[in-house]
PDB file of C-alpha atoms in Angstrom:
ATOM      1  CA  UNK A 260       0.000   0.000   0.000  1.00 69.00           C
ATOM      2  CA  UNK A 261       1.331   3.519  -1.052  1.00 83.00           C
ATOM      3  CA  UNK A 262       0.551   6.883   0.137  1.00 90.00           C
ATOM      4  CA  UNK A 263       1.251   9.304  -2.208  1.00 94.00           C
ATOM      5  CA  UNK A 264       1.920  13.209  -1.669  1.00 96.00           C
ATOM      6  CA  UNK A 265       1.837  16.005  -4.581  1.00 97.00           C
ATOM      7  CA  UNK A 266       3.797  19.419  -3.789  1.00 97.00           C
ATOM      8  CA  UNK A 267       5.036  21.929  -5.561  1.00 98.00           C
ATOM      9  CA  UNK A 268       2.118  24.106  -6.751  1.00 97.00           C
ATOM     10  CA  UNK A 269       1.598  27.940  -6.910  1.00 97.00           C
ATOM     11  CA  UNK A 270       1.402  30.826  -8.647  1.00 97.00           C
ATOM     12  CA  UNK A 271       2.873  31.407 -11.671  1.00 96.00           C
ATOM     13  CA  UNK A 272       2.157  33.945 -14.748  1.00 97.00           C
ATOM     14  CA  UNK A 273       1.230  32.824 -17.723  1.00 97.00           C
ATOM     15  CA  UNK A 274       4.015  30.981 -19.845  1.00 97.00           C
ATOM     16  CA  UNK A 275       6.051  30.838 -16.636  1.00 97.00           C
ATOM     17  CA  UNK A 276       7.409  27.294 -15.811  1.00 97.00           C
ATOM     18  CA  UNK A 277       6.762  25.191 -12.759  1.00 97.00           C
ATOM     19  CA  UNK A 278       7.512  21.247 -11.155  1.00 98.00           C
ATOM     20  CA  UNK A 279       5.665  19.388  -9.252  1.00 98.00           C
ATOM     21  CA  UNK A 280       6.242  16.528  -7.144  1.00 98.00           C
ATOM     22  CA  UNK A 281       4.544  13.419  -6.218  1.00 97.00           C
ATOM     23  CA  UNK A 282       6.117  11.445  -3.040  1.00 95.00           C
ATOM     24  CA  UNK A 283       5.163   8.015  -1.959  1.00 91.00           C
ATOM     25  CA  UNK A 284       5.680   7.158   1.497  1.00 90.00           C
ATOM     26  CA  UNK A 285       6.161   3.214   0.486  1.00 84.00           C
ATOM     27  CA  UNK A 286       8.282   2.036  -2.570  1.00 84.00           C
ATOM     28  CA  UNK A 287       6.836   3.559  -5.690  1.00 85.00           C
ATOM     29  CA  UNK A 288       8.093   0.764  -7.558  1.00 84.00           C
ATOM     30  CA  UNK A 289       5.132  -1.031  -6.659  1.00 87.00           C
ATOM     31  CA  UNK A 290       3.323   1.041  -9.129  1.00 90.00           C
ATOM     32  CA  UNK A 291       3.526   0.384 -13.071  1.00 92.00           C
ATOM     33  CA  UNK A 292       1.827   3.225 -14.540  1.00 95.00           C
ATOM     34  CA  UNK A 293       1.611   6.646 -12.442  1.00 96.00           C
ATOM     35  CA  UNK A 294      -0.772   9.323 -13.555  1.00 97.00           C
ATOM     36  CA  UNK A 295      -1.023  12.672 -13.080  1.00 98.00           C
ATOM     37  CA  UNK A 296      -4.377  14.220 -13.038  1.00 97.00           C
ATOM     38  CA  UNK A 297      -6.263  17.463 -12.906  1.00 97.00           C
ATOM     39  CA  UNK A 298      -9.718  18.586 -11.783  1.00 96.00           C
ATOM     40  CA  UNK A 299     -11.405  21.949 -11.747  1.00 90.00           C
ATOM     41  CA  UNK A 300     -14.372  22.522  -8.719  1.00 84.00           C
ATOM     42  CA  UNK A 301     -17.320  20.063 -10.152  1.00 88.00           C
ATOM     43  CA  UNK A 302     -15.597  18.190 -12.505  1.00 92.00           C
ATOM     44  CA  UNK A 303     -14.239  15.255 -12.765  1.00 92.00           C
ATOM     45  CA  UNK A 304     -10.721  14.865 -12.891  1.00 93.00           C
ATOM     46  CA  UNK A 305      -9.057  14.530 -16.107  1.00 95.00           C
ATOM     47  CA  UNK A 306      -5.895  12.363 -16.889  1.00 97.00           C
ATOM     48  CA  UNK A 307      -2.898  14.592 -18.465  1.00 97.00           C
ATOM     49  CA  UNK A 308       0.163  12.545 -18.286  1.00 98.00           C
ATOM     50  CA  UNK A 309       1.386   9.301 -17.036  1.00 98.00           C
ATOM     51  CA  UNK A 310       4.814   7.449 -16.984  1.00 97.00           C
ATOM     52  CA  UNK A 311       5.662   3.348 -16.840  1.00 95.00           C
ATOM     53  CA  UNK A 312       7.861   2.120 -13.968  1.00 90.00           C
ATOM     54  CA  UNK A 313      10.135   1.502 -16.802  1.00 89.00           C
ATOM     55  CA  UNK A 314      10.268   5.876 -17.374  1.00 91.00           C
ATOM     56  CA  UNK A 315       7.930   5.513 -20.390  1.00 96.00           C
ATOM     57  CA  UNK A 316       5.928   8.807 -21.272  1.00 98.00           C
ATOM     58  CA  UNK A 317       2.281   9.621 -22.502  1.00 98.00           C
ATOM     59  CA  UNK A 318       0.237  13.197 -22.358  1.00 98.00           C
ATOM     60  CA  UNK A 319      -2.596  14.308 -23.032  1.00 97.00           C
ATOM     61  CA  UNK A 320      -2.919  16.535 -26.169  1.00 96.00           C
ATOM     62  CA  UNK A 321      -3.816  19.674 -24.293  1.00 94.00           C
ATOM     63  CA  UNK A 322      -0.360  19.673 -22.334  1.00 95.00           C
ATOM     64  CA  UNK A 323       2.030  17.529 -25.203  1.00 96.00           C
ATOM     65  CA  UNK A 324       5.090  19.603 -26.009  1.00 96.00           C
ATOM     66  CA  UNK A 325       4.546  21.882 -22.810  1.00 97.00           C
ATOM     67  CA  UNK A 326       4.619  19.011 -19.921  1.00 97.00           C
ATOM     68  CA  UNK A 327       7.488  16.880 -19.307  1.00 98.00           C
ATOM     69  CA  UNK A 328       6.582  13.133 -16.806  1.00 98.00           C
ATOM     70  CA  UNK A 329       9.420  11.896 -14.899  1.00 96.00           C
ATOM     71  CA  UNK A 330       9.950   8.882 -12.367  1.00 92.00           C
ATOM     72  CA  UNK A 331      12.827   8.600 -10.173  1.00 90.00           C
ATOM     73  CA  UNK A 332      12.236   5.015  -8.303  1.00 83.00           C
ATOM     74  CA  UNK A 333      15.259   5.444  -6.013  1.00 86.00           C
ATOM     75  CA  UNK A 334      13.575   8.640  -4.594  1.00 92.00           C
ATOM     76  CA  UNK A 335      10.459   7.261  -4.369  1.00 92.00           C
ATOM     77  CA  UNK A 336       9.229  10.358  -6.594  1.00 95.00           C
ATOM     78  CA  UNK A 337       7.085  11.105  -9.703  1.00 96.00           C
ATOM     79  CA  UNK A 338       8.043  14.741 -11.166  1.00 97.00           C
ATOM     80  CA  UNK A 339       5.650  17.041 -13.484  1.00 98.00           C
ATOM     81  CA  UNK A 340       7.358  19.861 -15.361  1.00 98.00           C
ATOM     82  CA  UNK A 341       5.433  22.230 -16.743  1.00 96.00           C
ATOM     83  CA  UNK A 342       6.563  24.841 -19.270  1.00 97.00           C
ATOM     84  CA  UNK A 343       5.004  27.713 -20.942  1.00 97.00           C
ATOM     85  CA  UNK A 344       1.802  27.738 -18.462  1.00 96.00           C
ATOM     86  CA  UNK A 345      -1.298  28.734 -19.836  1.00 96.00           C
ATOM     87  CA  UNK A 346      -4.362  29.886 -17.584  1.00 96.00           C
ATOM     88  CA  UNK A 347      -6.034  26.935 -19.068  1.00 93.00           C
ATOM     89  CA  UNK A 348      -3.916  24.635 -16.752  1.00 94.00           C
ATOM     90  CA  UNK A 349      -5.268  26.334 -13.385  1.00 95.00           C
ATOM     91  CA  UNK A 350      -6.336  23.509 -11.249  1.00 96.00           C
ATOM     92  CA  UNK A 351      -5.843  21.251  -8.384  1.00 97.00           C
ATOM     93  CA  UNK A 352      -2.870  18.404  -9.793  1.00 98.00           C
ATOM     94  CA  UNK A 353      -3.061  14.997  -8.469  1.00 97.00           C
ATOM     95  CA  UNK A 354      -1.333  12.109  -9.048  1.00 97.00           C
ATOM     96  CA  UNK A 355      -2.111   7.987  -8.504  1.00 96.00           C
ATOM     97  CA  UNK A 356      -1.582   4.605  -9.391  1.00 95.00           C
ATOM     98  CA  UNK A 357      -4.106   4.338 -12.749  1.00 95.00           C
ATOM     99  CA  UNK A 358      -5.195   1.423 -12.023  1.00 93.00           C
ATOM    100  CA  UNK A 359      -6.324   2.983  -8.367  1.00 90.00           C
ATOM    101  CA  UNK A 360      -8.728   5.622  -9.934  1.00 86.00           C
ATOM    102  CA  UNK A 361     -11.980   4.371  -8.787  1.00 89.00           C
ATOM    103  CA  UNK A 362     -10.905   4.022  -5.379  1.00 90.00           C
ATOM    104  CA  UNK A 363     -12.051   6.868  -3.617  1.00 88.00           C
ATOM    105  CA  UNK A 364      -9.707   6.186  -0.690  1.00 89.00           C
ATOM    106  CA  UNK A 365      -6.571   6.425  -3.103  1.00 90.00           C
ATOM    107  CA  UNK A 366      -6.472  10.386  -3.945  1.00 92.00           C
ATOM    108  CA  UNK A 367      -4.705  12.376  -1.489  1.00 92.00           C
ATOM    109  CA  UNK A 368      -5.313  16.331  -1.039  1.00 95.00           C
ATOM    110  CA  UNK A 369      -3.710  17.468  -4.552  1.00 97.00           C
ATOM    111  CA  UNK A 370      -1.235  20.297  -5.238  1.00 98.00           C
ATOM    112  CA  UNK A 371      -3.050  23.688  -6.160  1.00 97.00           C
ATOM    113  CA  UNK A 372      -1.719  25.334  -9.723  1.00 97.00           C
ATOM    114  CA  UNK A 373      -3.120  28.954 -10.581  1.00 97.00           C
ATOM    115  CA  UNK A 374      -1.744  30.273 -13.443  1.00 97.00           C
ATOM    116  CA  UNK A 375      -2.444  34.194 -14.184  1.00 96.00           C
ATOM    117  CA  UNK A 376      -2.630  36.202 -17.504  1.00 93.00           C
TER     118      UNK A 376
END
């Protein structure tokens, strides 16, 4: 069982750059396919990258070419860079096992991203 904790959110101005982190308190090796995701008040949350245990990479078209998914197993940590921000990207960033999505007991409090025009 892993416990997972996002930091690294803020402000930031529009096509500013920003990383986030995602810690696991157990060995993050344990999961294959880690996923960041996003959700805006009401909505649903929205998958926008992920990355294997083996490091590979897939993104959502709305953030390909600005977003950058890397693991580090040895630190236990799952990294999100984000370039060239957009005010589109304002929300709260979360990230989990993707197989764990359904389980409401899985998501932890989520890293808040504003980004201003």
């Amino acid at each position: 069982q892993v416990q997972l904790v996002e930091s690294g959110g803020g402000l930031v101005q529009a096509g500013g750059s920003l990383r986030l982190s995602c810690a696991a308190s157990g060995s993050i090796f344990s999961i294959n396919r880690m996923g960041w995701y996003r959700q805006a008040p009401g909505k649903q949350r929205e998958l926008v990258a992920t990355i294997t245990r083996g490091g590979s990479a897939d993104y959502a078209d709305s953030v390909k070419g600005r977003f950058t998914v890397s693991r580090d197993n040895a630190k236990n940590t799952v990294y999100l860079q984000r370039n060239r921000q957009k005010p589109e990207d304002t929300d709260v960033y979360y990230c989990n096992d993707v197989k764990s999505r359904w389980n409401s007991d899985s998501w932890g409090q989520g890293t808040q991203v504003t980004v201003s025009s």
